[in-house]
Coordinates of C-alpha atoms in Angstrom, one line a residue:
Chain A
A1 CA -17.1 -4.2 2.0
Q2 CA -14.6 -1.8 3.4
S3 CA -13.8 1.2 1.2
V4 CA -11.6 4.4 1.6
T5 CA -12.4 7.7 0.2
Q6 CA -9.7 10.4 -0.4
L7 CA -11.8 13.3 -1.5
D8 CA -9.0 15.5 -3.0
S9 CA -7.1 14.0 -6.0
Q10 CA -4.7 16.9 -6.0
V11 CA -3.8 19.6 -3.4
P12 CA -1.5 22.5 -4.4
V13 CA -0.1 24.5 -1.4
F14 CA 2.6 27.1 -1.0
E15 CA 5.7 26.2 1.0
E16 CA 5.4 26.8 4.8
A17 CA 1.6 26.9 4.5
P18 CA -0.5 24.3 6.4
V19 CA -2.1 21.3 4.7
E20 CA -4.8 18.8 5.4
L21 CA -5.3 15.7 3.3
R22 CA -8.7 14.1 3.9
C23 CA -9.4 10.4 4.4
N24 CA -12.7 8.7 5.2
Y25 CA -13.4 5.0 5.5
S26 CA -16.7 3.2 5.2
S27 CA -17.0 0.9 8.2
S28 CA -17.2 1.5 11.9
V29 CA -15.8 -1.9 12.7
S30 CA -12.4 -2.0 14.6
V31 CA -9.8 -1.0 12.1
Y32 CA -6.1 -0.2 11.8
L33 CA -5.5 3.0 9.8
F34 CA -2.3 4.1 7.8
W35 CA -0.9 6.8 5.7
Y36 CA 1.7 6.0 3.2
V37 CA 3.7 8.3 1.0
Q38 CA 5.0 7.4 -2.5
Y39 CA 7.5 9.5 -4.4
P40 CA 7.9 9.2 -8.1
N41 CA 8.9 5.8 -9.4
Q42 CA 9.1 4.4 -5.9
G43 CA 7.2 2.0 -3.6
L44 CA 5.1 3.1 -0.6
Q45 CA 6.7 4.3 2.7
L46 CA 4.8 4.2 5.9
L47 CA 4.2 7.7 7.1
L48 CA 2.1 7.0 10.3
K49 CA -0.3 4.5 11.6
Y50 CA -3.1 4.3 14.2
L51 CA -3.4 0.9 15.9
S52 CA -4.9 1.6 19.3
G53 CA -4.6 4.1 22.1
S54 CA -4.2 7.8 21.5
T55 CA -6.3 9.0 18.5
L56 CA -3.6 11.6 17.6
V57 CA -0.6 10.0 15.9
E58 CA 2.5 11.7 14.7
S59 CA 5.3 11.0 12.2
I60 CA 9.0 12.0 12.6
N61 CA 8.8 14.6 9.9
G62 CA 6.0 16.7 11.3
F63 CA 2.9 15.0 9.9
E64 CA 0.1 14.1 12.2
A65 CA -3.3 12.3 11.8
E66 CA -6.3 12.0 14.1
F67 CA -8.5 9.0 14.2
N68 CA -12.1 10.1 14.6
K69 CA -14.3 7.1 15.0
S70 CA -17.7 8.8 15.0
Q71 CA -16.8 10.4 11.6
T72 CA -14.9 7.5 10.4
S73 CA -12.1 9.8 9.3
F74 CA -8.3 9.8 9.5
H75 CA -7.2 13.2 8.1
L76 CA -3.6 13.9 7.7
R77 CA -2.2 17.4 8.6
K78 CA 1.1 19.3 8.6
P79 CA 1.3 22.8 10.0
S80 CA 4.1 23.9 7.6
V81 CA 5.0 22.0 4.4
H82 CA 8.3 21.8 2.6
I83 CA 9.1 21.4 -1.1
S84 CA 10.3 17.9 -0.3
D85 CA 6.8 16.9 0.9
T86 CA 5.7 16.9 -2.8
A87 CA 4.5 13.3 -3.3
E88 CA 1.5 11.1 -3.5
Y89 CA -0.2 10.3 -0.2
F90 CA -2.3 7.2 0.3
C91 CA -4.7 6.4 3.2
A92 CA -5.3 2.7 3.9
V93 CA -7.5 0.7 6.3
S94 CA -7.3 -2.8 7.6
D95 CA -10.1 -4.6 9.3
R96 CA -8.4 -5.9 12.5
A97 CA -11.2 -8.4 13.1
S98 CA -10.7 -10.3 9.9
G99 CA -7.6 -12.0 11.2
T100 CA -5.5 -11.2 8.1
Y101 CA -3.9 -8.0 7.1
K102 CA -5.4 -7.0 3.7
Y103 CA -5.2 -3.3 3.2
I104 CA -7.8 -1.3 1.4
F105 CA -6.2 1.8 -0.2
G106 CA -7.7 5.1 -1.3
T107 CA -7.1 6.5 -4.7
G108 CA -4.4 8.9 -3.4
T109 CA -3.9 12.6 -3.1
R110 CA -1.2 14.3 -4.9
L111 CA 0.4 17.0 -2.8
K112 CA 2.2 19.6 -4.7
V113 CA 4.2 22.1 -2.7
L114 CA 4.8 25.4 -4.5
A115 CA 7.7 27.7 -3.9
Chain B
D1 CA 19.3 -4.6 6.8
A2 CA 17.8 -5.0 3.3
G3 CA 14.2 -4.1 3.0
V4 CA 11.7 -5.8 0.8
T5 CA 13.4 -6.4 -2.6
Q6 CA 11.6 -7.0 -5.8
S7 CA 12.8 -8.2 -9.2
P8 CA 12.9 -7.3 -12.0
T9 CA 12.3 -3.5 -11.7
H10 CA 10.8 -3.2 -15.1
L11 CA 9.3 -5.7 -17.6
I12 CA 7.9 -5.5 -21.0
K13 CA 5.6 -8.4 -22.2
T14 CA 3.1 -8.8 -25.1
R15 CA -0.5 -9.9 -24.8
G16 CA -0.9 -13.6 -24.1
Q17 CA 2.5 -14.1 -22.6
Q18 CA 3.1 -15.2 -19.0
V19 CA 5.2 -13.4 -16.5
T20 CA 6.8 -14.2 -13.1
L21 CA 7.7 -11.5 -10.6
R22 CA 9.8 -12.2 -7.5
C23 CA 9.9 -10.8 -4.0
S24 CA 12.1 -11.2 -1.0
P25 CA 10.7 -10.1 2.2
K26 CA 12.4 -8.0 4.9
S27 CA 14.6 -9.9 7.3
G28 CA 12.4 -11.3 10.1
H29 CA 9.3 -11.2 8.1
D30 CA 7.3 -14.3 7.2
T31 CA 4.1 -13.0 5.5
V32 CA 4.1 -11.7 1.9
S33 CA 1.3 -9.8 0.1
W34 CA 1.0 -8.7 -3.4
Y35 CA -0.7 -5.5 -4.7
Q36 CA -1.5 -4.1 -8.1
Q37 CA -1.2 -0.4 -8.6
A38 CA -2.7 0.9 -11.9
L39 CA -1.6 4.3 -13.1
G40 CA -3.3 7.0 -11.1
Q41 CA -4.9 4.6 -8.7
G42 CA -4.2 3.2 -5.2
P43 CA -2.8 -0.3 -4.7
Q44 CA -5.3 -3.1 -4.9
F45 CA -4.9 -6.3 -2.9
I46 CA -4.1 -9.4 -5.0
F47 CA -3.3 -12.1 -2.3
Q48 CA -1.4 -12.8 0.8
Y49 CA 0.9 -15.8 1.6
Y50 CA 1.8 -17.2 5.0
E51 CA 3.4 -20.6 5.8
E52 CA 3.5 -21.3 2.0
E53 CA -0.2 -21.1 1.6
E54 CA -2.5 -18.5 0.1
R55 CA -4.4 -17.1 3.0
Q56 CA -6.6 -14.4 1.4
R57 CA -7.4 -13.3 -2.0
G58 CA -8.7 -10.1 -3.6
N59 CA -11.0 -9.7 -6.6
F60 CA -8.5 -11.0 -9.2
P61 CA -9.0 -13.7 -11.7
D62 CA -7.3 -17.1 -11.6
R63 CA -4.8 -15.9 -14.2
F64 CA -3.0 -14.5 -11.1
S65 CA -1.3 -17.0 -9.0
G66 CA 1.5 -17.2 -6.5
H67 CA 3.8 -19.2 -4.4
Q68 CA 5.7 -18.8 -1.2
F69 CA 9.0 -20.7 -0.6
P70 CA 10.4 -22.1 2.6
N71 CA 12.7 -19.0 2.9
Y72 CA 9.5 -16.8 2.8
S73 CA 10.3 -15.3 -0.6
S74 CA 7.4 -15.3 -3.0
E75 CA 6.6 -15.3 -6.7
L76 CA 3.6 -13.7 -8.5
N77 CA 2.6 -15.4 -11.8
V78 CA 0.2 -13.9 -14.3
N79 CA -0.8 -15.9 -17.3
A80 CA -2.4 -14.9 -20.6
L81 CA -1.5 -11.2 -20.1
L82 CA -4.0 -8.5 -21.0
L83 CA -3.2 -4.9 -21.8
G84 CA -5.1 -4.1 -18.6
D85 CA -2.5 -6.0 -16.5
S86 CA 0.0 -3.1 -17.1
A87 CA 0.7 -1.7 -13.7
L88 CA 3.2 -1.4 -10.9
Y89 CA 3.2 -4.7 -8.8
L90 CA 4.0 -4.1 -5.2
C91 CA 5.2 -6.7 -2.8
A92 CA 4.8 -6.1 1.0
S93 CA 6.0 -8.1 3.9
S94 CA 5.0 -8.2 7.5
P95 CA 6.8 -9.3 10.6
L96 CA 6.9 -12.6 12.5
G97 CA 4.6 -12.7 15.5
G98 CA 3.3 -9.4 16.7
G99 CA 3.1 -6.5 14.3
R100 CA 1.5 -8.4 11.4
E101 CA -0.7 -5.2 10.8
K102 CA 2.4 -3.4 9.7
L103 CA 3.3 -3.8 6.0
F104 CA 6.6 -2.8 4.5
F105 CA 6.6 -2.3 0.7
G106 CA 9.1 -2.9 -1.9
S107 CA 9.8 -0.5 -4.7
G108 CA 7.7 -2.6 -7.2
T109 CA 7.9 -4.1 -10.6
Q110 CA 6.6 -2.0 -13.4
L111 CA 4.9 -4.3 -15.9
S112 CA 4.1 -3.1 -19.3
V113 CA 1.9 -5.2 -21.6
L114 CA 2.0 -4.3 -25.3

């Protein structure tokens, strides 16, 4: 069965420093990959997605993630974080061959940006 | 354009009771999925509805049931509530035709079971 591992439960980082949030998934079958962000007491907002094509995907607010099939990873990066990036980040995978769109989520990484 | 809307936002129940949560998908979306997010955990897939039928189900007991209406809105029902059912319940919808792989989430219903 598909699984997602987010190795870091919490990541503290100073403002304007770079950050990487790690995500690995278990299966090498053809997948869709996603990063979602969750602010306190809110639902999930899609940050970026990999469906096909270029392995490097970017969001409108400066985040990027790279799909690495050989390492079954989809790490999230930002070169310079802001206080407003403080939130919980979830990596998710969907098996595109299954014909339905059940997402498997990781346990989340809490990013805390320090002033 | 309203996104995915869920009601109520918060709910308190006692063990053994039954609860119904409601979800209206984003305009133009026909598929609804439900997820349970326990405190400190990632969301877990409960089930997915399309064309008023349950299409796929996660590892949840039969106490969890659902329904989808002709207008694509959906309900999640939980019977015989347990303390462990306390969680944020998220509804997600995905669009008609192409783009089904993209889920749009509501803000959730926070269920507390006492």
